[in-house]
Amino acid sequence: MYPEYMNESLKKVTQSRNKRFELAKSGKPVFPPMSAEEREQVLDKFHPDYKPEARRKIHVGPNKGEKLTTEVADMLESHSRIKPELFDLAQADYETDILIIGGGGAGCAAAIIAMENGAKSIISTKLRLGDSNSMMSQGGMQAAVTSQDSPAKHYLDAIGGGHFDNKPELVRILTEDGPEVVKWLEDLGVVWDKNEDGSLQVLHGGGTSRKRMHSCRDYTGAIIMRTLMDVVRNHPDKITSLEFMPTVELILDNKGRCAGGILYNLETEEYFTVKAKATIITTGGYGRLHIRGYDTTNHYGATGDGLVIAYRVGAKLLYMDSVQYHPTGSVFPEQIAGFLITEKIRGAGGQPLNKHGELFVFPREPRDVESSAFIKECLEKNNGIETPSGRFGVWLDSPLIEMLQGEGYINKNFPAMHRQFIRYGIDITAEPMLVYPSLHYQNGGIEIDEKCKTNIPGLYVAGEATGGVHGRNRLMGNSVLDYNVYGRRAGKYVAESIKSVKLGPLTLEHISNYESELKRAKIKTDRIAPVLLPSYTPENVKKRQLTAHYQGTLR
Amino acid sequence: MATKKPAKKKPVKETKTKSTKKNPKKEMATVFIMGKAHEVPAEATIMGAIEYSGYQIIRGAGCREGFCGACATVYRLPDDYKIYTGLACTTLIEDGMWLSQLPAIPAQRPVYDIKKLEANVATFQKLYPEVFRCLACNTCTKACPQDLEVMDYIQAAIRGDIEKVMDISFDCLSCGMCAIRCPAEIVQYNVGLLARRLYGKYLAKESKQLKKRIKEIKEHKYDKEYQELKSMKTEDLKKKYYERNLE
Ligand SMILES: Cc1cc2nc3c(=O)[nH]c(=O)nc-3n(C[C@H](O)[C@H](O)[C@H](O)COP(=O)(O)OP(=O)(O)OC[C@H]3O[C@@H](n4cnc5c(N)ncnc54)[C@H](O)[C@@H]3O)c2cc1C
Ligand code: SF4
Ligand code: SF4
Ligand code: FES
């Protein structure tokens, strides 16, 4: 239930609804989309990335001298969790063809395709298999299937959305493999939303010129992820998942080839070595670093670990100066602050409104532009709605959807959203939601080529942990596509590439070298990475933990 | 408090300001986490309360938004004989709540190859014979934090109505609450998952458009268009992008 003081503003939303409905029904744009200049202006002034403190120079490693997101630079300039000299690498605890780090969507897709191409794998994962950002996507996956659409149109949308910084060949592969991925997933048993005649239901997303968002109600990620997990679990002889066993460092061989990793059992606190002919990093994003203090939509284990371990062996990062804030994170009630409200709400006709009940931006600008417009409306124009805890938000008018798409549409298509709010006495079929940008996606990452290869032999990356596919801004629906397209590719190419691989003696020398580099750069810090899990332990509790030893965020 | 707050001059913080609404002192409540009393903010979720009390969760949190089912929790309330089930990430605490998270749910699961299965009742008979022991007691439905009609989908599985199982179980989180409460020892969520996969693979009508598009791509229909786009100067590409028409 909304506090009483919001009633006046809520009333204005209701009052303006009929007029907005008429306009939306007419098919004309409900608000003029921004020109290139207008986009630039609002980004420059209001996007959190463009604040001077948001980025800083990094002093070590392959991207030395470049400006990165401050929190990322901090994380990279930190110490290892391990002392290399304590490990006996002559005798590995596990040996396999491929070590896959991260049991989310990209990791499972890679394991499945690698298996089909004759390679065995071990999936090292931090939480349970499937506990990941992939499980959470609600809105859907882009793929150009309809006759009005084409893969090339999808390409242009993705490049424009990414501010023309995307690596063109990666976008071509992303968009051209899309339809095949829809089919592959359906053959595995994913239940897509379809029309009576079997054609796929499609909706718009931010920055799309054609309707091409495919979905499974608003449990798209959960349906896909559980299907992939089920396939993985049906092949225990080929794919071994090690849960609550995150990888904390990579291992190289004496020729500089990546040869596996060091795993840490979060429960027994033991370390294990895995020797593998090749390694695929699929650790996803970094929302739980809470960049610039923002709430996040991401799962508990999204701490950017893959970036750290790859950087220490010398892998290059790309576009790690750009962070994606999802325009519609929830801001009220407090308990669900930061939770994602899917962009499909706007795709289906939902509109962002200020406290006067007015539309102030085209509802489907690319995410960074839309987010910046929300921030501007709240911070510069003072047209936001303040919550009891001092947050700001704008309305997201969902009842309009029921008018546009017919009664019952929300319950049928947004059951997760409806559930999320009804728990707090807010019925989104009758009342709008209150939203503000939330930290959502790691736009950049480890640089890869078309075969998911990095500059380190034997090291591959797929999914959100990579950089280049989305330029500096990802469009909705392109990242579920990304982890499928590139997860599959990684599985295929790695399985092919390892046939002739002979590893030399293993080493962790790169860890000591990195430590020396930190010292030479005169970096004095007690930071430890990978972060593994965020800590939400209150300060007063920590003060009493007199004999606790913290390594980074973890005891 | 029905009054609207006066508009303020430029707040400095990007996400939060010092509230002008003088929050009265935070109300607190007592919860018993695994039997031990803790004072926590009265409006906390169960997960929030656990962390506020100083526990670092390892098992028991995944998505933190109601999608993964990692945070299954059982609890009782004062002066109430009932046992309740909920998701720690989305359930609010109540004063006097006695709670415990379930770190993992034991559940057997046969290994199968979906390609070799048929979309009919025989598949359930073979893989999950215990389904047919359902007593129709409805305990599973009462235990479901997603408010799904769990018993109905189990009954639909018994009838071999795969579409119905798919439809009713669609929003299932595999949290396992139904399974631990079931007197017939059925693992409902695995049955639902199997039915959804069978439906998607064998029963969903094929999309002709999709088939056609995949064929076009294999026949290199879009190569030329891609080549053109890729060879364009950024200036021209920008122009083309901003001039593209919207559906
Ligand atoms: C709430 C939400 C909604 C979204 N909605 C959409 C949408 O509608 N459409 C869309 O296209 N995209 C969406 N996205 C983005 C998309 O879901 C993700 O970008 C994508 O799923 C990432 O897949 P991934 O496999 O690369 O990473 P993830 O799925 O996050 O998997 C990474 C896995 O690695 C594990 N891990 C992390 N560190 C380690 C370590 N050190 N060792 C071992 N394992 C580790 C993690 O725990 C996790 O299991 C959404 C994201 C969120 C958070
Ligand atoms: S059906 Fe069972 S496993 Fe699925 S959400 Fe409900 S209680 Fe949890
Ligand atoms: S709890 Fe078990 S026995 Fe009872 S209705 Fe549900 S499935 Fe049947
Ligand atoms: S943590 Fe995922 S459902 Fe609660």
PDB file of C-alpha atoms and ligand atoms in Angstrom, chain B residues 47 60-72 87-90 173, ligand 4:
ATOM      1  CA  MET B  47      16.571 -12.883   4.606  1.00  0.00           C
ATOM      2  CA  GLY B  60      19.990 -20.198   1.526  1.00  0.00           C
ATOM      3  CA  ALA B  61      20.265 -17.278  -0.903  1.00  0.00           C
ATOM      4  CA  GLY B  62      20.466 -17.273  -4.674  1.00  0.00           C
ATOM      5  CA  CYS B  63      18.592 -14.719  -6.721  1.00  0.00           C
ATOM      6  CA  ARG B  64      17.265 -12.832  -3.680  1.00  0.00           C
ATOM      7  CA  GLU B  65      14.200 -11.865  -5.743  1.00  0.00           C
ATOM      8  CA  GLY B  66      11.881 -14.854  -5.757  1.00  0.00           C
ATOM      9  CA  PHE B  67      13.063 -16.799  -8.799  1.00  0.00           C
ATOM     10  CA  CYS B  68      15.522 -19.497  -7.769  1.00  0.00           C
ATOM     11  CA  GLY B  69      14.018 -21.272  -4.772  1.00  0.00           C
ATOM     12  CA  ALA B  70      17.303 -21.367  -2.815  1.00  0.00           C
ATOM     13  CA  CYS B  71      15.838 -19.758   0.269  1.00  0.00           C
ATOM     14  CA  ALA B  72      13.147 -22.179   1.431  1.00  0.00           C
ATOM     15  CA  LEU B  87      10.764 -17.794   0.667  1.00  0.00           C
ATOM     16  CA  ALA B  88      13.214 -15.956   2.893  1.00  0.00           C
ATOM     17  CA  CYS B  89      13.871 -13.310   0.243  1.00  0.00           C
ATOM     18  CA  THR B  90      10.286 -12.180  -0.143  1.00  0.00           C
ATOM     19  CA  LEU B 173      10.703 -22.279  -8.354  1.00  0.00           C
TER      20      LEU B 173
HETATM   21  S1  FES C   4      16.783 -16.309  -2.996  1.00  0.00           S
HETATM   22 FE1  FES C   4      15.966 -16.999  -4.912  1.00  0.00          FE
HETATM   23  S2  FES C   4      13.894 -17.356  -4.408  1.00  0.00           S
HETATM   24 FE2  FES C   4      14.672 -16.488  -2.584  1.00  0.00          FE
END
